[in-house]
Amino acid sequence: MKNDKEISIILPSMDAQRLMILEMETEKAITTLKSNLLGKKFPKADGVDYASLDEHIFLTQDQGWVAPPSDLVDAWFNQVKELFDEYRSDRKLGNLLGLQGDSADRRIRAYRKGSEVIPYGIWRNFLEITGRVTPEIKPVLGIFDMEQ
């Protein structure tokens, strides 16, 4: 005997749901990339000789990246700290760049003063969020763990 009050909802397969989420998140990322181009424009940082910058500081590791000099790190970090109240401290700037814990401020100071070379990932993140380079978009090898 069939229950007349039974409700049936047909849902897409888990693979189809996952693909829909991937598509929605990709569209969201595209929207973010496009809106980044409309970001507020800021002047060059004081005290930086832009004509003498080594172009390799803007490259990816595969392209031959070299670490920037600490005086440039200091100038550009200070520029962000001066322009944005929410990142006025080394700790807050460190958190923005993905550093966590009590040592975030010490590490930022070490990069600024040259006692430590800034790691590629932190520098690249900084360049991306300050609009100095295009965010790296990686092609996928495929969409794995799908049932076809």
mmCIF file of C-alpha atoms in Angstrom:
data_model
loop_
_atom_site.group_PDB
_atom_site.id
_atom_site.type_symbol
_atom_site.label_atom_id
_atom_site.label_comp_id
_atom_site.label_asym_id
_atom_site.label_seq_id
_atom_site.Cartn_x
_atom_site.Cartn_y
_atom_site.Cartn_z
ATOM 1 C CA MET A 1 0.000 0.000 0.000
ATOM 2 C CA LYS A 2 1.419 3.353 -1.050
ATOM 3 C CA ASN A 3 1.509 6.175 1.472
ATOM 4 C CA ASP A 4 -0.197 9.179 -0.154
ATOM 5 C CA LYS A 5 1.697 11.545 2.158
ATOM 6 C CA GLU A 6 5.107 10.276 1.129
ATOM 7 C CA ILE A 7 7.222 12.936 -0.528
ATOM 8 C CA SER A 8 9.941 12.028 -2.952
ATOM 9 C CA ILE A 9 12.766 14.382 -3.841
ATOM 10 C CA ILE A 10 15.053 13.468 -6.665
ATOM 11 C CA LEU A 11 18.552 14.764 -6.061
ATOM 12 C CA PRO A 12 21.431 14.888 -8.496
ATOM 13 C CA SER A 13 24.188 12.354 -7.913
ATOM 14 C CA MET A 14 27.025 13.258 -5.534
ATOM 15 C CA ASP A 15 29.311 13.695 -8.541
ATOM 16 C CA ALA A 16 26.834 16.061 -10.197
ATOM 17 C CA GLN A 17 26.474 18.026 -6.949
ATOM 18 C CA ARG A 18 30.242 18.253 -6.583
ATOM 19 C CA LEU A 19 30.601 19.452 -10.170
ATOM 20 C CA MET A 20 27.923 22.105 -9.587
ATOM 21 C CA ILE A 21 29.838 23.362 -6.549
ATOM 22 C CA LEU A 22 33.094 23.450 -8.538
ATOM 23 C CA GLU A 23 31.352 25.441 -11.265
ATOM 24 C CA MET A 24 29.811 27.901 -8.790
ATOM 25 C CA GLU A 25 33.119 28.416 -6.951
ATOM 26 C CA THR A 26 34.959 28.888 -10.252
ATOM 27 C CA GLU A 27 32.466 31.555 -11.328
ATOM 28 C CA LYS A 28 32.870 33.221 -7.926
ATOM 29 C CA ALA A 29 36.671 33.213 -8.383
ATOM 30 C CA ILE A 30 36.322 34.744 -11.860
ATOM 31 C CA THR A 31 34.114 37.487 -10.425
ATOM 32 C CA THR A 32 36.708 38.176 -7.724
ATOM 33 C CA LEU A 33 39.522 38.350 -10.282
ATOM 34 C CA LYS A 34 37.543 40.824 -12.383
ATOM 35 C CA SER A 35 36.621 42.965 -9.370
ATOM 36 C CA ASN A 36 40.302 43.046 -8.364
ATOM 37 C CA LEU A 37 40.947 45.105 -11.486
ATOM 38 C CA LEU A 38 38.613 47.768 -10.099
ATOM 39 C CA GLY A 39 40.506 48.036 -6.806
ATOM 40 C CA LYS A 40 41.594 51.364 -5.397
ATOM 41 C CA LYS A 41 44.802 52.673 -6.962
ATOM 42 C CA PHE A 42 47.725 53.760 -4.758
ATOM 43 C CA PRO A 43 50.896 55.706 -5.629
ATOM 44 C CA LYS A 44 54.393 54.278 -5.561
ATOM 45 C CA ALA A 45 56.001 53.821 -2.158
ATOM 46 C CA ASP A 46 58.325 56.534 -0.919
ATOM 47 C CA GLY A 47 62.030 55.817 -0.946
ATOM 48 C CA VAL A 48 61.922 53.042 -3.551
ATOM 49 C CA ASP A 49 64.041 53.360 -6.693
ATOM 50 C CA TYR A 50 61.623 51.643 -9.061
ATOM 51 C CA ALA A 51 64.022 51.969 -11.995
ATOM 52 C CA SER A 52 66.539 49.709 -10.262
ATOM 53 C CA LEU A 53 64.141 46.940 -9.192
ATOM 54 C CA ASP A 54 65.221 43.476 -10.292
ATOM 55 C CA GLU A 55 62.372 42.083 -12.401
ATOM 56 C CA HIS A 56 63.094 38.613 -11.014
ATOM 57 C CA ILE A 57 61.368 39.544 -7.738
ATOM 58 C CA PHE A 58 58.064 39.463 -9.639
ATOM 59 C CA LEU A 59 58.602 36.052 -11.260
ATOM 60 C CA THR A 60 57.400 32.640 -10.155
ATOM 61 C CA GLN A 61 59.903 30.095 -8.924
ATOM 62 C CA ASP A 62 59.728 28.264 -12.260
ATOM 63 C CA GLN A 63 60.510 31.522 -14.063
ATOM 64 C CA GLY A 64 63.589 32.267 -11.935
ATOM 65 C CA TRP A 65 62.313 34.176 -8.898
ATOM 66 C CA VAL A 66 64.872 35.821 -6.652
ATOM 67 C CA ALA A 67 64.112 37.124 -3.182
ATOM 68 C CA PRO A 68 63.675 40.889 -2.932
ATOM 69 C CA PRO A 69 66.106 43.003 -0.927
ATOM 70 C CA SER A 70 65.018 43.678 2.639
ATOM 71 C CA ASP A 71 64.833 47.447 2.086
ATOM 72 C CA LEU A 72 62.162 46.879 -0.565
ATOM 73 C CA VAL A 73 60.284 44.432 1.682
ATOM 74 C CA ASP A 74 60.421 47.045 4.446
ATOM 75 C CA ALA A 75 59.216 49.887 2.211
ATOM 76 C CA TRP A 76 56.344 47.951 0.672
ATOM 77 C CA PHE A 77 55.254 46.387 3.968
ATOM 78 C CA ASN A 78 55.306 49.820 5.612
ATOM 79 C CA GLN A 79 53.274 51.256 2.753
ATOM 80 C CA VAL A 80 50.487 48.727 3.418
ATOM 81 C CA LYS A 81 50.719 49.300 7.174
ATOM 82 C CA GLU A 82 50.384 53.073 6.672
ATOM 83 C CA LEU A 83 47.465 52.828 4.245
ATOM 84 C CA PHE A 84 45.329 50.267 6.098
ATOM 85 C CA ASP A 85 44.443 50.643 9.772
ATOM 86 C CA GLU A 86 43.620 46.941 10.019
ATOM 87 C CA TYR A 87 47.232 46.020 9.121
ATOM 88 C CA ARG A 88 49.169 48.649 11.083
ATOM 89 C CA SER A 89 51.109 46.095 13.137
ATOM 90 C CA ASP A 90 53.619 43.494 11.982
ATOM 91 C CA ARG A 91 51.461 40.808 13.598
ATOM 92 C CA LYS A 92 48.358 41.826 11.642
ATOM 93 C CA LEU A 93 50.320 42.097 8.415
ATOM 94 C CA GLY A 94 51.805 38.672 9.118
ATOM 95 C CA ASN A 95 48.336 37.219 9.659
ATOM 96 C CA LEU A 96 47.187 38.728 6.355
ATOM 97 C CA LEU A 97 50.093 36.965 4.658
ATOM 98 C CA GLY A 98 49.266 33.614 6.238
ATOM 99 C CA LEU A 99 51.602 33.645 9.229
ATOM 100 C CA GLN A 100 49.953 32.399 12.405
ATOM 101 C CA GLY A 101 50.852 32.334 16.052
ATOM 102 C CA ASP A 102 52.972 34.443 18.328
ATOM 103 C CA SER A 103 55.929 34.579 15.957
ATOM 104 C CA ALA A 104 54.106 36.285 13.057
ATOM 105 C CA ASP A 105 55.278 39.744 14.084
ATOM 106 C CA ARG A 106 58.869 38.601 14.674
ATOM 107 C CA ARG A 107 59.020 36.948 11.271
ATOM 108 C CA ILE A 108 57.682 40.041 9.502
ATOM 109 C CA ARG A 109 60.278 42.175 11.287
ATOM 110 C CA ALA A 110 63.005 39.701 10.309
ATOM 111 C CA TYR A 111 61.999 39.958 6.632
ATOM 112 C CA ARG A 112 61.852 43.750 6.837
ATOM 113 C CA LYS A 113 65.254 44.053 8.523
ATOM 114 C CA GLY A 114 66.968 41.402 6.405
ATOM 115 C CA SER A 115 67.841 38.958 9.173
ATOM 116 C CA GLU A 116 65.724 36.371 7.297
ATOM 117 C CA VAL A 117 65.074 36.061 3.572
ATOM 118 C CA ILE A 118 61.368 36.297 2.852
ATOM 119 C CA PRO A 119 60.058 32.937 1.584
ATOM 120 C CA TYR A 120 58.661 32.754 -1.924
ATOM 121 C CA GLY A 121 55.099 31.890 -0.858
ATOM 122 C CA ILE A 122 54.771 34.808 1.536
ATOM 123 C CA TRP A 123 56.290 37.238 -0.962
ATOM 124 C CA ARG A 124 54.119 35.955 -3.816
ATOM 125 C CA ASN A 125 51.017 36.261 -1.645
ATOM 126 C CA PHE A 126 51.996 39.852 -0.800
ATOM 127 C CA LEU A 127 52.533 40.712 -4.472
ATOM 128 C CA GLU A 128 49.148 39.222 -5.377
ATOM 129 C CA ILE A 129 47.146 41.004 -2.671
ATOM 130 C CA THR A 130 48.792 44.324 -3.511
ATOM 131 C CA GLY A 131 47.992 43.928 -7.212
ATOM 132 C CA ARG A 132 51.637 43.869 -8.267
ATOM 133 C CA VAL A 133 51.295 40.498 -10.027
ATOM 134 C CA THR A 134 48.446 38.450 -11.421
ATOM 135 C CA PRO A 135 47.285 35.688 -9.068
ATOM 136 C CA GLU A 136 48.568 32.294 -10.121
ATOM 137 C CA ILE A 137 45.815 30.156 -11.644
ATOM 138 C CA LYS A 138 46.805 26.542 -12.016
ATOM 139 C CA PRO A 139 45.290 24.258 -14.650
ATOM 140 C CA VAL A 140 43.920 21.029 -13.234
ATOM 141 C CA LEU A 141 45.019 17.628 -14.468
ATOM 142 C CA GLY A 142 41.405 16.543 -14.320
ATOM 143 C CA ILE A 143 38.549 16.244 -11.849
ATOM 144 C CA PHE A 144 39.446 13.270 -9.716
ATOM 145 C CA ASP A 145 37.309 10.958 -7.569
ATOM 146 C CA MET A 146 34.343 11.107 -9.925
ATOM 147 C CA GLU A 147 32.388 8.010 -10.911
ATOM 148 C CA GLN A 148 32.161 9.218 -14.535
#
